[in-house]
Amino acid sequence: MNLAGKKIIIGITASIAAYKIPFVIRLFKKAGAEVQVILTPAAHDFVTPVTLSTLSERPVLTEFFDKSDGSWSSHIDLGMWADLILVAPVSANTMAKMATGIADNLLLTTLLSARCPVFFAPAMDLDMFKHPTTIENIKTLESYGYTQIKPVEGELASGLKGCGRMEEPEIISKIIADFFFASKILKGKNILITAGPTHESIDPVRYIGNHSSGKMGYALSQVMADMGAHVELVSGPSNEIISHKNINITKVTSANDMYDACLKYFPTSEITIMSAAVADFTPEHVPTEKIKKSNKLVNISLKPTVDIISSLTKKKKNNQIIVGFALETNDAEENAIQKLNNKNLDLIVLNSLEEEGAGFGHDTNKVTIFNKNGEKVETNLKSKIDIAHDIASEIIKYSNF
Ligand code: CTP
């Protein structure tokens, strides 16, 4: 979980579930976030400010004015400071006030002046949660763009069993971390992604190609563009279609075309991901006319293509990350790690060719990701979009964005 540099306000209201919030604060702080706690006046009876301020390493706020020195807590400044506000636990009373714009405490005024995303995690008795006013209030809050972290079934403070238990701290913090991760974590980053096969002409009508469909590279482009990156997708011949305001696509045919396009976009790319299956050889001579059929043995002499990724790593600056893919039919891990080192890559994604449903042409994949620090992450078989999320997450972790 990475929340480095994120500023989070946690608003705590009067509910027994407030005892779980110190754990949420610890998880946020451990993940690198700055945390500011605002307690509603009634919440003081449920959790002590001393615990909260010690864990958050900031004074806990409740009042508009500090009567001891006359200073005041500006709800406007707080609202502007926060990257996200989490109201947890949120009582039925506070939800009703949030839904109707009542602003009789610091948390409510901060919510009214905030421009950042707001999450709320209800906690109450099952009948209160089922009451039509609560249901209406939740709908209203969701219509403002607030996100509910739904309560779960379980034993409630009343001793009754049902829905109304606030989600566990680990789940709440994961939801927030996933939100940050998924929203704009790559905003402002330029990413070069290659996809698909290359076709090497034998004559004007024939080529040497491979079975790559381009699905993995297109999925990566989609996911990283959704995270706010500007993606230059350099695609070999592929049937995939993509349309996204953050993606510019350059269609190429041969390894050499792909090389030229990569040279153009590489200097301004913070991350380069070579998921294309680039041909290693290309015909030495390409006749201008079609080779006619004959009964004689035909020899086509092949010369090596340029190793695009290796040539890029030679030009690599310190702030650039290069990710390769490996396709192996034997000694897969050993060969992938060797490629990571020989090609001087930051990360390498090993495609699993043996797995049913993984690799060329499938909508699913299973990969193992290795990085230069010797770390290894193995995924399950899942959709290429989910795999793209895992790859993006490993790249982001590695690069510390
Ligand atoms: N690659 C490249 N240029 C090439 C060949 C491969 O940039 N001419 C890149 C691929 O896009 C991939 C990585 O190098 O990111 C590894 O590709 P792979 O085909 O697994 O390995 P090769 O280097 O081609 O070696 P071999 O085919 O012998 O395994």
Short mmCIF file of C-alpha atoms and ligand atoms in Angstrom, two decimals:
data_model
loop_
_atom_site.label_atom_id
_atom_site.label_comp_id
_atom_site.label_asym_id
_atom_site.label_seq_id
_atom_site.Cartn_x
_atom_site.Cartn_y
_atom_site.Cartn_z
CA MET A 1 0.00 0.00 0.00
CA ASN A 2 1.46 3.33 -1.02
CA LEU A 3 -0.04 6.61 0.18
CA ALA A 4 3.19 8.59 0.13
CA GLY A 5 2.53 12.32 0.29
CA LYS A 6 -1.26 11.96 0.42
CA LYS A 7 -3.09 14.26 2.82
CA ILE A 8 -6.10 12.61 4.38
CA ILE A 9 -8.66 14.04 6.80
CA ILE A 10 -10.41 11.44 8.93
CA GLY A 11 -13.67 12.68 10.36
CA ILE A 12 -14.82 10.61 13.32
CA THR A 13 -18.41 10.75 14.54
CA ALA A 14 -20.21 9.28 17.51
CA SER A 15 -20.29 5.53 17.10
CA ILE A 16 -18.80 2.58 18.93
CA ALA A 17 -16.87 1.71 15.76
CA ALA A 18 -14.67 4.76 16.44
CA TYR A 19 -12.42 2.38 18.39
CA LYS A 20 -11.25 0.98 15.04
CA ILE A 21 -10.03 4.31 13.69
CA PRO A 22 -6.64 4.31 15.45
CA PHE A 23 -5.87 1.21 13.38
CA VAL A 24 -6.88 3.03 10.18
CA ILE A 25 -4.62 5.95 11.14
CA ARG A 26 -1.71 3.57 11.73
CA LEU A 27 -2.20 1.94 8.34
CA PHE A 28 -2.42 5.31 6.57
CA LYS A 29 0.68 6.62 8.36
CA LYS A 30 2.61 3.44 7.64
CA ALA A 31 1.74 3.87 3.96
CA GLY A 32 3.21 7.38 4.00
CA ALA A 33 0.08 9.56 4.31
CA GLU A 34 -0.34 12.69 6.40
CA VAL A 35 -3.42 12.35 8.56
CA GLN A 36 -5.51 15.07 10.16
CA VAL A 37 -8.25 13.91 12.52
CA ILE A 38 -11.42 15.91 13.07
CA LEU A 39 -13.66 14.64 15.86
CA THR A 40 -17.26 15.72 16.17
CA PRO A 41 -18.04 16.90 19.72
CA ALA A 42 -20.08 13.77 20.47
CA ALA A 43 -17.30 11.48 19.20
CA HIS A 44 -15.09 12.46 22.17
CA ASP A 45 -17.03 9.98 24.28
CA PHE A 46 -15.98 7.11 22.02
CA VAL A 47 -12.25 7.57 21.38
CA THR A 48 -9.68 9.76 23.09
CA PRO A 49 -7.97 12.66 21.30
CA VAL A 50 -4.69 11.65 22.98
CA THR A 51 -4.63 8.31 21.17
CA LEU A 52 -5.61 9.91 17.88
CA SER A 53 -3.13 12.78 18.03
CA THR A 54 -0.30 10.46 19.06
CA LEU A 55 -0.92 8.14 16.14
CA SER A 56 -1.60 10.89 13.59
CA GLU A 57 1.24 13.07 14.92
CA ARG A 58 -1.05 16.10 14.68
CA PRO A 59 -3.37 17.80 17.14
CA VAL A 60 -6.91 16.52 16.85
CA LEU A 61 -9.42 19.20 15.84
CA THR A 62 -12.99 19.60 17.03
CA GLU A 63 -13.65 23.24 17.78
CA PHE A 64 -13.60 26.19 15.41
CA PHE A 65 -11.71 28.18 18.03
CA ASP A 66 -8.98 27.23 20.44
CA LYS A 67 -10.16 29.15 23.49
CA SER A 68 -6.72 28.99 25.14
CA ASP A 69 -4.97 31.17 22.54
CA GLY A 70 -7.84 32.50 20.43
CA SER A 71 -6.60 30.81 17.23
CA TRP A 72 -9.12 29.22 14.91
CA SER A 73 -9.19 26.17 12.67
CA SER A 74 -10.13 27.26 9.21
CA HIS A 75 -12.45 24.71 7.65
CA ILE A 76 -11.67 26.28 4.28
CA ASP A 77 -7.92 25.73 4.70
CA LEU A 78 -8.56 22.19 5.91
CA GLY A 79 -10.81 21.47 2.94
CA MET A 80 -8.17 22.80 0.54
CA TRP A 81 -5.35 20.91 2.31
CA ALA A 82 -6.95 17.47 2.01
CA ASP A 83 -6.48 15.13 -0.95
CA LEU A 84 -9.30 13.04 0.47
CA ILE A 85 -11.74 13.08 3.39
CA LEU A 86 -12.82 9.86 5.04
CA VAL A 87 -15.73 10.11 7.44
CA ALA A 88 -15.55 6.94 9.49
CA PRO A 89 -17.47 5.84 11.35
CA VAL A 90 -20.30 8.03 10.16
CA SER A 91 -23.39 8.01 12.34
CA ALA A 92 -26.96 8.27 11.04
CA ASN A 93 -27.09 11.75 12.57
CA THR A 94 -23.99 13.04 10.75
CA MET A 95 -25.12 11.47 7.48
CA ALA A 96 -28.43 13.29 7.77
CA LYS A 97 -26.60 16.56 8.39
CA MET A 98 -24.18 15.93 5.52
CA ALA A 99 -27.09 15.20 3.21
CA THR A 100 -28.91 18.40 4.08
CA GLY A 101 -26.00 20.82 4.42
CA ILE A 102 -26.23 21.41 8.17
CA ALA A 103 -22.94 22.92 9.25
CA ASP A 104 -22.92 22.97 13.03
CA ASN A 105 -19.46 21.55 13.67
CA LEU A 106 -15.96 21.72 12.22
CA LEU A 107 -16.23 18.40 10.35
CA LEU A 108 -19.45 19.42 8.60
CA THR A 109 -18.18 22.86 7.59
CA THR A 110 -14.94 21.28 6.31
CA LEU A 111 -16.98 18.85 4.21
CA LEU A 112 -18.99 21.71 2.76
CA SER A 113 -15.91 23.63 1.68
CA ALA A 114 -13.84 20.62 0.52
CA ARG A 115 -13.17 20.03 -3.16
CA CYS A 116 -11.52 16.63 -2.72
CA PRO A 117 -13.09 13.15 -2.92
CA VAL A 118 -15.13 12.15 0.15
CA PHE A 119 -15.57 8.58 1.44
CA PHE A 120 -17.95 7.66 4.25
CA ALA A 121 -18.18 4.44 6.22
CA PRO A 122 -21.51 4.08 8.03
CA ALA A 123 -21.71 2.27 11.35
CA MET A 124 -25.01 1.82 13.16
CA ASP A 125 -27.60 -0.61 14.34
CA LEU A 126 -29.23 -2.75 11.66
CA ASP A 127 -32.67 -1.14 11.95
CA MET A 128 -31.21 2.36 11.77
CA PHE A 129 -29.28 1.31 8.68
CA LYS A 130 -32.43 -0.08 7.09
CA HIS A 131 -34.54 2.97 7.90
CA PRO A 132 -35.86 4.80 4.82
CA THR A 133 -34.27 8.10 5.93
CA THR A 134 -30.83 6.47 6.16
CA ILE A 135 -31.31 4.85 2.76
CA GLU A 136 -32.38 8.20 1.28
CA ASN A 137 -29.47 10.05 2.92
CA ILE A 138 -26.94 7.58 1.56
CA LYS A 139 -28.44 7.98 -1.91
CA THR A 140 -28.21 11.76 -1.56
CA LEU A 141 -24.57 11.60 -0.46
CA GLU A 142 -23.75 9.30 -3.36
CA SER A 143 -25.46 11.76 -5.70
CA TYR A 144 -22.93 14.38 -4.48
CA GLY A 145 -20.16 12.08 -5.69
CA TYR A 146 -19.31 10.79 -2.20
CA THR A 147 -18.35 7.12 -2.01
CA GLN A 148 -19.89 4.83 0.56
CA ILE A 149 -17.72 2.16 2.16
CA LYS A 150 -20.59 -0.18 2.85
CA PRO A 151 -21.05 -1.67 6.30
CA VAL A 152 -20.95 -5.43 6.61
CA GLU A 153 -23.04 -8.09 8.30
CA GLY A 154 -22.00 -9.11 11.78
CA GLU A 155 -22.47 -8.70 15.47
CA LEU A 156 -23.43 -5.15 16.37
CA ALA A 157 -22.83 -3.13 19.53
CA SER A 158 -26.50 -3.64 20.43
CA GLY A 159 -25.92 -7.39 20.53
CA LEU A 160 -28.11 -7.83 17.46
CA LYS A 161 -26.77 -9.39 14.31
CA GLY A 162 -27.17 -7.77 10.91
CA CYS A 163 -25.83 -5.19 8.51
CA GLY A 164 -24.40 -2.08 10.12
CA ARG A 165 -20.89 -3.04 11.21
CA MET A 166 -18.28 -0.64 9.90
CA GLU A 167 -15.80 -2.24 7.52
CA GLU A 168 -12.52 -3.43 9.02
CA PRO A 169 -9.55 -0.99 9.07
CA GLU A 170 -7.51 -3.10 6.60
CA ILE A 171 -10.34 -3.06 4.07
CA ILE A 172 -11.03 0.66 4.52
CA SER A 173 -7.39 1.56 4.02
CA LYS A 174 -7.10 -0.74 1.01
CA ILE A 175 -10.15 0.90 -0.60
CA ILE A 176 -8.59 4.35 -0.12
CA ALA A 177 -5.19 3.19 -1.36
CA ASP A 178 -6.77 1.56 -4.41
CA PHE A 179 -8.69 4.75 -5.10
CA PHE A 180 -5.52 6.87 -5.11
CA PHE A 181 -3.72 4.27 -7.12
CA ALA A 182 -6.43 4.03 -9.71
CA SER A 183 -7.22 7.69 -10.10
CA LYS A 184 -4.38 9.91 -11.17
CA ILE A 185 -1.22 8.37 -9.84
CA LEU A 186 0.43 8.61 -13.25
CA LYS A 187 -0.82 12.08 -14.08
CA GLY A 188 1.84 14.03 -15.97
CA LYS A 189 3.87 10.92 -16.80
CA ASN A 190 4.72 10.02 -20.38
CA ILE A 191 4.71 6.32 -21.08
CA LEU A 192 5.86 4.56 -24.21
CA ILE A 193 4.28 1.15 -24.77
CA THR A 194 4.91 -1.18 -27.68
CA ALA A 195 2.41 -3.87 -28.57
CA GLY A 196 1.69 -6.63 -31.03
CA PRO A 197 3.85 -8.50 -33.48
CA THR A 198 6.03 -7.08 -36.21
CA HIS A 199 5.79 -8.19 -39.81
CA GLU A 200 9.01 -8.55 -41.77
CA SER A 201 8.42 -8.47 -45.51
CA ILE A 202 9.71 -11.33 -47.63
CA ASP A 203 8.37 -9.78 -50.82
CA PRO A 204 5.57 -7.28 -51.58
CA VAL A 205 2.85 -9.75 -50.49
CA ARG A 206 4.38 -12.03 -47.86
CA TYR A 207 5.88 -11.55 -44.44
CA ILE A 208 7.38 -13.34 -41.45
CA GLY A 209 5.34 -12.67 -38.33
CA ASN A 210 4.41 -14.18 -34.99
CA HIS A 211 1.26 -15.01 -33.04
CA SER A 212 1.23 -11.93 -30.80
CA SER A 213 -2.24 -10.31 -30.74
CA GLY A 214 -1.25 -7.05 -29.02
CA LYS A 215 -3.91 -7.58 -26.31
CA MET A 216 -1.44 -7.26 -23.41
CA GLY A 217 0.13 -4.02 -24.68
CA TYR A 218 -3.29 -2.52 -25.40
CA ALA A 219 -4.53 -3.50 -21.92
CA LEU A 220 -1.45 -1.85 -20.37
CA SER A 221 -2.07 1.29 -22.42
CA GLN A 222 -5.71 1.41 -21.27
CA VAL A 223 -4.87 0.91 -17.59
CA MET A 224 -2.01 3.40 -17.50
CA ALA A 225 -3.96 6.01 -19.45
CA ASP A 226 -6.82 5.55 -16.96
CA MET A 227 -4.28 6.33 -14.23
CA GLY A 228 -3.67 9.69 -15.86
CA ALA A 229 -0.54 8.95 -17.91
CA HIS A 230 -0.06 10.14 -21.47
CA VAL A 231 0.60 6.96 -23.43
CA GLU A 232 2.40 6.74 -26.75
CA LEU A 233 1.32 3.33 -28.00
CA VAL A 234 3.50 2.01 -30.80
CA SER A 235 1.63 -0.92 -32.24
CA GLY A 236 2.64 -3.54 -34.73
CA PRO A 237 -0.14 -5.08 -36.87
CA SER A 238 -2.94 -5.93 -34.42
CA ASN A 239 -6.73 -6.25 -34.58
CA GLU A 240 -7.14 -4.50 -31.25
CA ILE A 241 -8.95 -1.18 -31.22
CA ILE A 242 -8.43 1.50 -28.59
CA SER A 243 -9.74 5.00 -28.17
CA HIS A 244 -8.72 7.08 -25.16
CA LYS A 245 -8.03 10.76 -24.76
CA ASN A 246 -4.65 9.98 -23.13
CA ILE A 247 -3.45 7.55 -25.80
CA ASN A 248 -1.73 8.45 -29.05
CA ILE A 249 -1.24 5.47 -31.30
CA THR A 250 1.45 5.03 -33.94
CA LYS A 251 0.93 2.03 -36.21
CA VAL A 252 4.04 0.33 -37.51
CA THR A 253 4.77 -2.81 -39.46
CA SER A 254 8.36 -3.97 -39.14
CA ALA A 255 10.88 -4.12 -36.30
CA ASN A 256 12.74 -1.30 -37.96
CA ASP A 257 9.61 0.91 -38.11
CA MET A 258 9.01 0.14 -34.44
CA TYR A 259 12.59 1.12 -33.65
CA ASP A 260 12.18 4.48 -35.42
CA ALA A 261 8.93 5.22 -33.56
CA CYS A 262 10.50 4.25 -30.23
CA LEU A 263 13.48 6.51 -30.88
CA LYS A 264 11.05 9.38 -31.41
CA TYR A 265 9.10 8.92 -28.16
CA PHE A 266 11.72 7.41 -25.85
CA PRO A 267 13.59 10.62 -24.87
CA THR A 268 10.46 12.13 -23.26
CA SER A 269 9.13 8.92 -21.69
CA GLU A 270 9.56 8.33 -17.99
CA ILE A 271 8.48 4.71 -18.47
CA THR A 272 8.97 2.48 -21.51
CA ILE A 273 7.25 -0.88 -21.69
CA MET A 274 8.26 -3.16 -24.52
CA SER A 275 5.45 -5.68 -24.63
CA ALA A 276 5.71 -6.13 -28.39
CA ALA A 277 6.90 -9.44 -29.77
CA VAL A 278 9.54 -7.96 -32.04
CA ALA A 279 10.96 -10.13 -34.81
CA ASP A 280 14.58 -11.06 -34.16
CA PHE A 281 15.34 -11.56 -37.85
CA THR A 282 14.33 -9.91 -41.07
CA PRO A 283 15.01 -10.92 -44.69
CA GLU A 284 18.32 -9.61 -45.93
CA HIS A 285 16.95 -8.68 -49.34
CA VAL A 286 13.33 -7.91 -50.15
CA PRO A 287 12.63 -8.19 -53.87
CA THR A 288 10.35 -5.54 -55.33
CA GLU A 289 8.38 -8.22 -57.14
CA LYS A 290 6.53 -11.21 -55.78
CA ILE A 291 8.66 -14.37 -55.54
CA LYS A 292 7.18 -16.78 -58.09
CA LYS A 293 6.26 -20.31 -57.20
CA SER A 294 8.72 -22.97 -58.29
CA ASN A 295 9.55 -26.53 -57.42
CA LYS A 296 12.99 -25.55 -56.22
CA LEU A 297 14.02 -25.16 -52.60
CA VAL A 298 13.79 -21.51 -51.62
CA ASN A 299 16.29 -20.03 -49.22
CA ILE A 300 15.57 -16.74 -47.58
CA SER A 301 18.57 -15.32 -45.90
CA LEU A 302 17.81 -13.48 -42.68
CA LYS A 303 19.73 -10.81 -40.85
CA PRO A 304 19.25 -9.81 -37.21
CA THR A 305 16.97 -6.89 -36.44
CA VAL A 306 17.99 -4.19 -34.06
CA ASP A 307 17.33 -5.13 -30.43
CA ILE A 308 15.14 -2.13 -29.69
CA ILE A 309 15.03 -2.43 -25.92
CA SER A 310 18.80 -2.90 -25.58
CA SER A 311 19.46 0.10 -27.76
CA LEU A 312 17.06 2.18 -25.60
CA THR A 313 18.66 1.10 -22.33
CA LYS A 314 21.98 2.40 -23.66
CA LYS A 315 20.41 5.85 -23.99
CA LYS A 316 18.54 5.64 -20.70
CA LYS A 317 18.73 8.51 -18.22
CA ASN A 318 18.45 8.03 -14.45
CA ASN A 319 14.81 9.11 -14.30
CA GLN A 320 13.74 6.60 -16.94
CA ILE A 321 12.36 3.12 -16.31
CA ILE A 322 12.45 0.39 -18.91
CA VAL A 323 10.30 -2.71 -18.67
CA GLY A 324 10.76 -5.72 -20.91
CA PHE A 325 8.74 -8.83 -21.55
CA ALA A 326 10.17 -12.30 -21.83
CA LEU A 327 8.74 -15.17 -23.74
CA GLU A 328 10.41 -18.44 -22.94
CA THR A 329 9.74 -22.04 -23.80
CA ASN A 330 12.36 -23.52 -21.48
CA ASP A 331 14.21 -22.54 -18.26
CA ALA A 332 11.76 -19.65 -18.16
CA GLU A 333 12.73 -17.92 -14.88
CA GLU A 334 16.44 -18.33 -15.42
CA ASN A 335 16.23 -16.92 -18.94
CA ALA A 336 13.96 -14.05 -17.88
CA ILE A 337 16.38 -12.99 -15.13
CA GLN A 338 19.25 -13.27 -17.58
CA LYS A 339 17.37 -10.97 -19.99
CA LEU A 340 16.66 -8.52 -17.18
CA ASN A 341 20.39 -8.29 -16.50
CA ASN A 342 21.77 -8.55 -20.03
CA LYS A 343 19.39 -5.94 -21.40
CA ASN A 344 19.88 -3.75 -18.30
CA LEU A 345 16.14 -3.52 -17.61
CA ASP A 346 14.39 -2.29 -14.48
CA LEU A 347 11.67 -4.91 -14.60
CA ILE A 348 10.83 -7.90 -16.74
CA VAL A 349 7.46 -9.60 -17.18
CA LEU A 350 7.69 -13.30 -17.88
CA ASN A 351 4.78 -14.63 -19.89
CA SER A 352 3.72 -18.10 -18.96
CA LEU A 353 3.42 -20.04 -22.18
CA GLU A 354 2.74 -23.36 -20.47
CA GLU A 355 -0.41 -22.18 -18.70
CA GLU A 356 -3.72 -22.97 -20.39
CA GLY A 357 -5.40 -19.63 -21.19
CA ALA A 358 -2.22 -17.52 -20.92
CA GLY A 359 -0.07 -15.88 -23.58
CA PHE A 360 -0.67 -15.17 -27.25
CA GLY A 361 -4.19 -14.39 -28.38
CA HIS A 362 -5.96 -15.11 -25.07
CA ASP A 363 -7.94 -12.54 -23.10
CA THR A 364 -6.35 -13.91 -19.93
CA ASN A 365 -2.75 -14.15 -18.85
CA LYS A 366 -0.53 -15.30 -16.02
CA VAL A 367 2.83 -13.64 -15.50
CA THR A 368 5.77 -13.43 -13.16
CA ILE A 369 7.29 -9.99 -12.66
CA PHE A 370 10.94 -9.61 -11.66
CA ASN A 371 12.67 -6.35 -10.82
CA LYS A 372 16.29 -5.28 -10.62
CA ASN A 373 16.18 -5.40 -6.81
CA GLY A 374 15.70 -9.16 -6.95
CA GLU A 375 11.99 -9.05 -6.12
CA LYS A 376 9.55 -11.42 -7.75
CA VAL A 377 5.74 -11.31 -7.98
CA GLU A 378 3.69 -14.11 -9.49
CA THR A 379 0.09 -13.51 -10.60
CA ASN A 380 -2.82 -15.89 -11.00
CA LEU A 381 -4.48 -16.50 -14.33
CA LYS A 382 -6.76 -13.48 -14.85
CA SER A 383 -7.94 -11.00 -17.45
CA LYS A 384 -5.23 -9.08 -19.29
CA ILE A 385 -6.70 -5.87 -17.85
CA ASP A 386 -6.21 -7.24 -14.31
CA ILE A 387 -2.69 -8.36 -15.22
CA ALA A 388 -2.05 -4.85 -16.58
CA HIS A 389 -3.10 -3.47 -13.18
CA ASP A 390 -0.64 -5.80 -11.44
CA ILE A 391 2.17 -4.81 -13.81
CA ALA A 392 1.38 -1.10 -13.39
CA SER A 393 1.33 -1.52 -9.64
CA GLU A 394 4.76 -3.21 -9.63
CA ILE A 395 6.21 -0.49 -11.88
CA ILE A 396 4.81 2.26 -9.64
CA LYS A 397 6.11 0.56 -6.50
CA TYR A 398 9.53 0.14 -8.06
CA SER A 399 9.71 3.68 -9.37
CA ASN A 400 8.33 5.28 -6.20
CA PHE A 401 5.91 7.57 -8.07
N1 CTP B 1 12.90 -6.97 -28.01
C1 CTP B 1 13.28 -5.82 -28.67
N2 CTP B 1 13.82 -5.88 -29.90
C2 CTP B 1 14.00 -7.07 -30.50
C3 CTP B 1 13.60 -8.25 -29.85
C4 CTP B 1 13.05 -8.16 -28.58
O1 CTP B 1 13.14 -4.72 -28.11
N3 CTP B 1 14.51 -7.09 -31.71
C5 CTP B 1 12.33 -6.85 -26.66
C6 CTP B 1 10.93 -7.41 -26.51
O2 CTP B 1 9.95 -6.44 -26.80
C7 CTP B 1 10.90 -7.83 -25.06
C8 CTP B 1 12.34 -8.23 -24.79
O3 CTP B 1 13.11 -7.61 -25.81
O4 CTP B 1 10.57 -6.78 -24.21
C9 CTP B 1 12.59 -9.70 -24.80
O5 CTP B 1 12.05 -10.27 -25.97
P1 CTP B 1 12.16 -11.83 -26.25
O6 CTP B 1 11.58 -12.10 -27.60
O7 CTP B 1 11.63 -12.58 -25.07
O8 CTP B 1 13.71 -12.06 -26.22
P2 CTP B 1 14.83 -11.83 -27.29
O9 CTP B 1 15.72 -10.74 -26.82
O10 CTP B 1 14.24 -11.65 -28.65
O11 CTP B 1 15.64 -13.18 -27.17
P3 CTP B 1 15.17 -14.68 -27.56
O12 CTP B 1 14.15 -14.51 -28.65
O13 CTP B 1 16.42 -15.33 -28.00
O14 CTP B 1 14.61 -15.27 -26.30
#
